[in-house]
GROMACS .gro file of C-alpha atoms in nm:
model
  141
    1MET     CA    1   0.947   0.713   1.749
    2ALA     CA    2   0.986   0.368   1.605
    3ALA     CA    3   1.183   0.305   1.288
    4LYS     CA    4   1.112   0.011   1.058
    5ASP     CA    5   1.441  -0.149   0.958
    6GLY     CA    6   1.443  -0.514   1.071
    7ASN     CA    7   1.444  -0.802   0.828
    8GLN     CA    8   1.313  -1.077   1.047
    9GLY     CA    9   0.959  -1.203   1.007
   10GLU     CA   10   0.767  -1.450   0.802
   11ASP     CA   11   0.948  -1.670   0.554
   12MET     CA   12   0.842  -1.523   0.223
   13SER     CA   13   1.023  -1.781   0.011
   14GLY     CA   14   0.832  -2.051  -0.166
   15PRO     CA   15   0.635  -2.107  -0.482
   16GLU     CA   16   0.359  -1.854  -0.410
   17ARG     CA   17   0.538  -1.558  -0.256
   18ARG     CA   18   0.297  -1.266  -0.242
   19THR     CA   19   0.416  -0.912  -0.323
   20GLN     CA   20   0.101  -0.696  -0.336
   21LEU     CA   21   0.223  -0.422  -0.098
   22GLY     CA   22   0.573  -0.418  -0.245
   23ASP     CA   23   0.431  -0.395  -0.596
   24LEU     CA   24   0.192  -0.115  -0.496
   25ILE     CA   25   0.470   0.095  -0.341
   26ARG     CA   26   0.717   0.035  -0.627
   27GLU     CA   27   0.454   0.119  -0.891
   28ARG     CA   28   0.337   0.427  -0.700
   29ARG     CA   29   0.692   0.558  -0.668
   30ALA     CA   30   0.729   0.516  -1.044
   31GLU     CA   31   0.401   0.704  -1.102
   32LEU     CA   32   0.526   0.985  -0.879
   33GLY     CA   33   0.867   0.980  -1.048
   34GLU     CA   34   1.044   0.944  -0.713
   35SER     CA   35   1.357   0.759  -0.613
   36LEU     CA   36   1.384   0.576  -0.283
   37ASP     CA   37   1.601   0.864  -0.163
   38THR     CA   38   1.319   1.117  -0.212
   39PHE     CA   39   1.032   0.885  -0.116
   40ALA     CA   40   1.164   0.735   0.210
   41PRO     CA   41   1.223   1.060   0.404
   42ARG     CA   42   0.854   1.147   0.364
   43ALA     CA   43   0.741   0.806   0.501
   44ILE     CA   44   0.646   0.935   0.847
   45ASP     CA   45   0.313   0.878   1.020
   46PRO     CA   46   0.206   1.231   1.125
   47GLU     CA   47   0.016   1.106   1.430
   48SER     CA   48   0.273   0.872   1.587
   49GLY     CA   49   0.594   0.996   1.428
   50THR     CA   50   0.671   0.640   1.315
   51ARG     CA   51   0.917   0.632   1.025
   52VAL     CA   52   0.975   0.367   0.761
   53THR     CA   53   1.336   0.348   0.648
   54ARG     CA   54   1.474   0.343   0.298
   55GLY     CA   55   1.627  -0.001   0.358
   56TRP     CA   56   1.297  -0.154   0.466
   57ILE     CA   57   1.115  -0.005   0.164
   58TYR     CA   58   1.391  -0.136  -0.063
   59ARG     CA   59   1.354  -0.488   0.078
   60LEU     CA   60   0.973  -0.464   0.056
   61GLU     CA   61   0.986  -0.367  -0.311
   62ARG     CA   62   1.234  -0.643  -0.393
   63GLY     CA   63   1.020  -0.907  -0.223
   64GLU     CA   64   1.285  -0.987   0.036
   65LYS     CA   65   1.206  -1.125   0.379
   66ILE     CA   66   1.083  -0.845   0.609
   67THR     CA   67   0.880  -0.791   0.922
   68PRO     CA   68   0.516  -0.724   0.828
   69PRO     CA   69   0.425  -0.358   0.888
   70VAL     CA   70   0.199  -0.240   1.168
   71TYR     CA   71  -0.071   0.026   1.119
   72GLU     CA   72   0.159   0.322   1.193
   73GLU     CA   73   0.411   0.201   0.936
   74LEU     CA   74   0.138   0.163   0.676
   75ALA     CA   75   0.022   0.515   0.763
   76ALA     CA   76   0.379   0.640   0.707
   77LEU     CA   77   0.392   0.466   0.368
   78ALA     CA   78   0.050   0.610   0.280
   79VAL     CA   79   0.182   0.963   0.340
   80ALA     CA   80   0.484   0.911   0.117
   81ALA     CA   81   0.281   0.731  -0.151
   82ARG     CA   82  -0.002   0.986  -0.133
   83LEU     CA   83  -0.254   0.703  -0.120
   84PRO     CA   84  -0.544   0.624   0.115
   85ILE     CA   85  -0.438   0.402   0.404
   86GLU     CA   86  -0.708   0.154   0.305
   87ARG     CA   87  -0.526   0.071  -0.020
   88LEU     CA   88  -0.211  -0.011   0.172
   89GLN     CA   89  -0.402  -0.211   0.433
   90ASP     CA   90  -0.563  -0.424   0.160
   91ALA     CA   91  -0.228  -0.482  -0.013
   92ALA     CA   92  -0.052  -0.565   0.316
   93GLY     CA   93  -0.331  -0.803   0.417
   94ALA     CA   94  -0.299  -0.980   0.082
   95GLN     CA   95   0.082  -0.996   0.091
   96PHE     CA   96   0.143  -1.094   0.451
   97HIS     CA   97  -0.175  -1.278   0.548
   98GLY     CA   98  -0.323  -1.403   0.220
   99VAL     CA   99  -0.640  -1.198   0.276
  100ASP     CA  100  -0.841  -1.119  -0.037
  101PRO     CA  101  -1.032  -0.798   0.043
  102LEU     CA  102  -1.278  -0.871  -0.237
  103ARG     CA  103  -1.403  -1.202  -0.098
  104SER     CA  104  -1.615  -1.035   0.166
  105GLY     CA  105  -1.775  -0.789  -0.078
  106THR     CA  106  -2.095  -0.829  -0.274
  107GLY     CA  107  -2.074  -0.958  -0.629
  108GLU     CA  108  -2.156  -0.611  -0.756
  109ALA     CA  109  -1.878  -0.452  -0.547
  110VAL     CA  110  -1.627  -0.708  -0.670
  111ALA     CA  111  -1.723  -0.636  -1.032
  112TYR     CA  112  -1.673  -0.262  -0.979
  113VAL     CA  113  -1.334  -0.311  -0.818
  114ARG     CA  114  -1.216  -0.535  -1.100
  115LYS     CA  115  -1.319  -0.266  -1.352
  116LEU     CA  116  -1.143  -0.003  -1.142
  117ASP     CA  117  -0.814  -0.189  -1.194
  118GLN     CA  118  -0.850  -0.129  -1.569
  119LEU     CA  119  -0.859   0.251  -1.534
  120PRO     CA  120  -0.546   0.463  -1.571
  121PRO     CA  121  -0.413   0.599  -1.237
  122ASP     CA  122  -0.539   0.955  -1.294
  123GLN     CA  123  -0.893   0.834  -1.363
  124ARG     CA  124  -0.882   0.603  -1.057
  125ASP     CA  125  -0.779   0.898  -0.841
  126ARG     CA  126  -1.063   1.115  -0.978
  127LEU     CA  127  -1.317   0.837  -0.922
  128LEU     CA  128  -1.194   0.785  -0.565
  129ARG     CA  129  -1.230   1.157  -0.494
  130LEU     CA  130  -1.586   1.145  -0.630
  131ILE     CA  131  -1.669   0.842  -0.414
  132ASP     CA  132  -1.516   1.017  -0.110
  133THR     CA  133  -1.758   1.309  -0.161
  134LEU     CA  134  -2.050   1.064  -0.153
  135VAL     CA  135  -1.920   0.837   0.125
  136PRO     CA  136  -1.646   0.993   0.340
  137PRO     CA  137  -1.345   0.756   0.388
  138HIS     CA  138  -1.394   0.713   0.763
  139SER     CA  139  -1.773   0.676   0.775
  140SER     CA  140  -1.906   0.354   0.925
  141ASP     CA  141  -2.095   0.100   0.715
   0.00000   0.00000   0.00000
């Protein structure tokens, strides 16, 4: 079982430091009303057993220099955050690699996603559950 706790990695300093994943996790913890001490112990990928430590999550949320997460670490965060892995993958891609997940979508899809950001969290969750009944999360395009 690997544990995420290093702080080496890309230099995140500079005028345009990206924090999408850190912001997502910090905001989600606030929505759930959880401290780092209650959130971090649940950050375990059930398939690989990979854990993400409290210290690494703390540094992520503060925008400090960290090693970008691998899939299993994102899966561990997804469990603790109770979010679909795809949301964390998009945020990590944006933060660590400057990837905008909306650029590859159709204009219509981009418009829907931008509107989705305006919904309160409970309505977003209900809409995602509805979409998942129509198009299962792991179906191919």
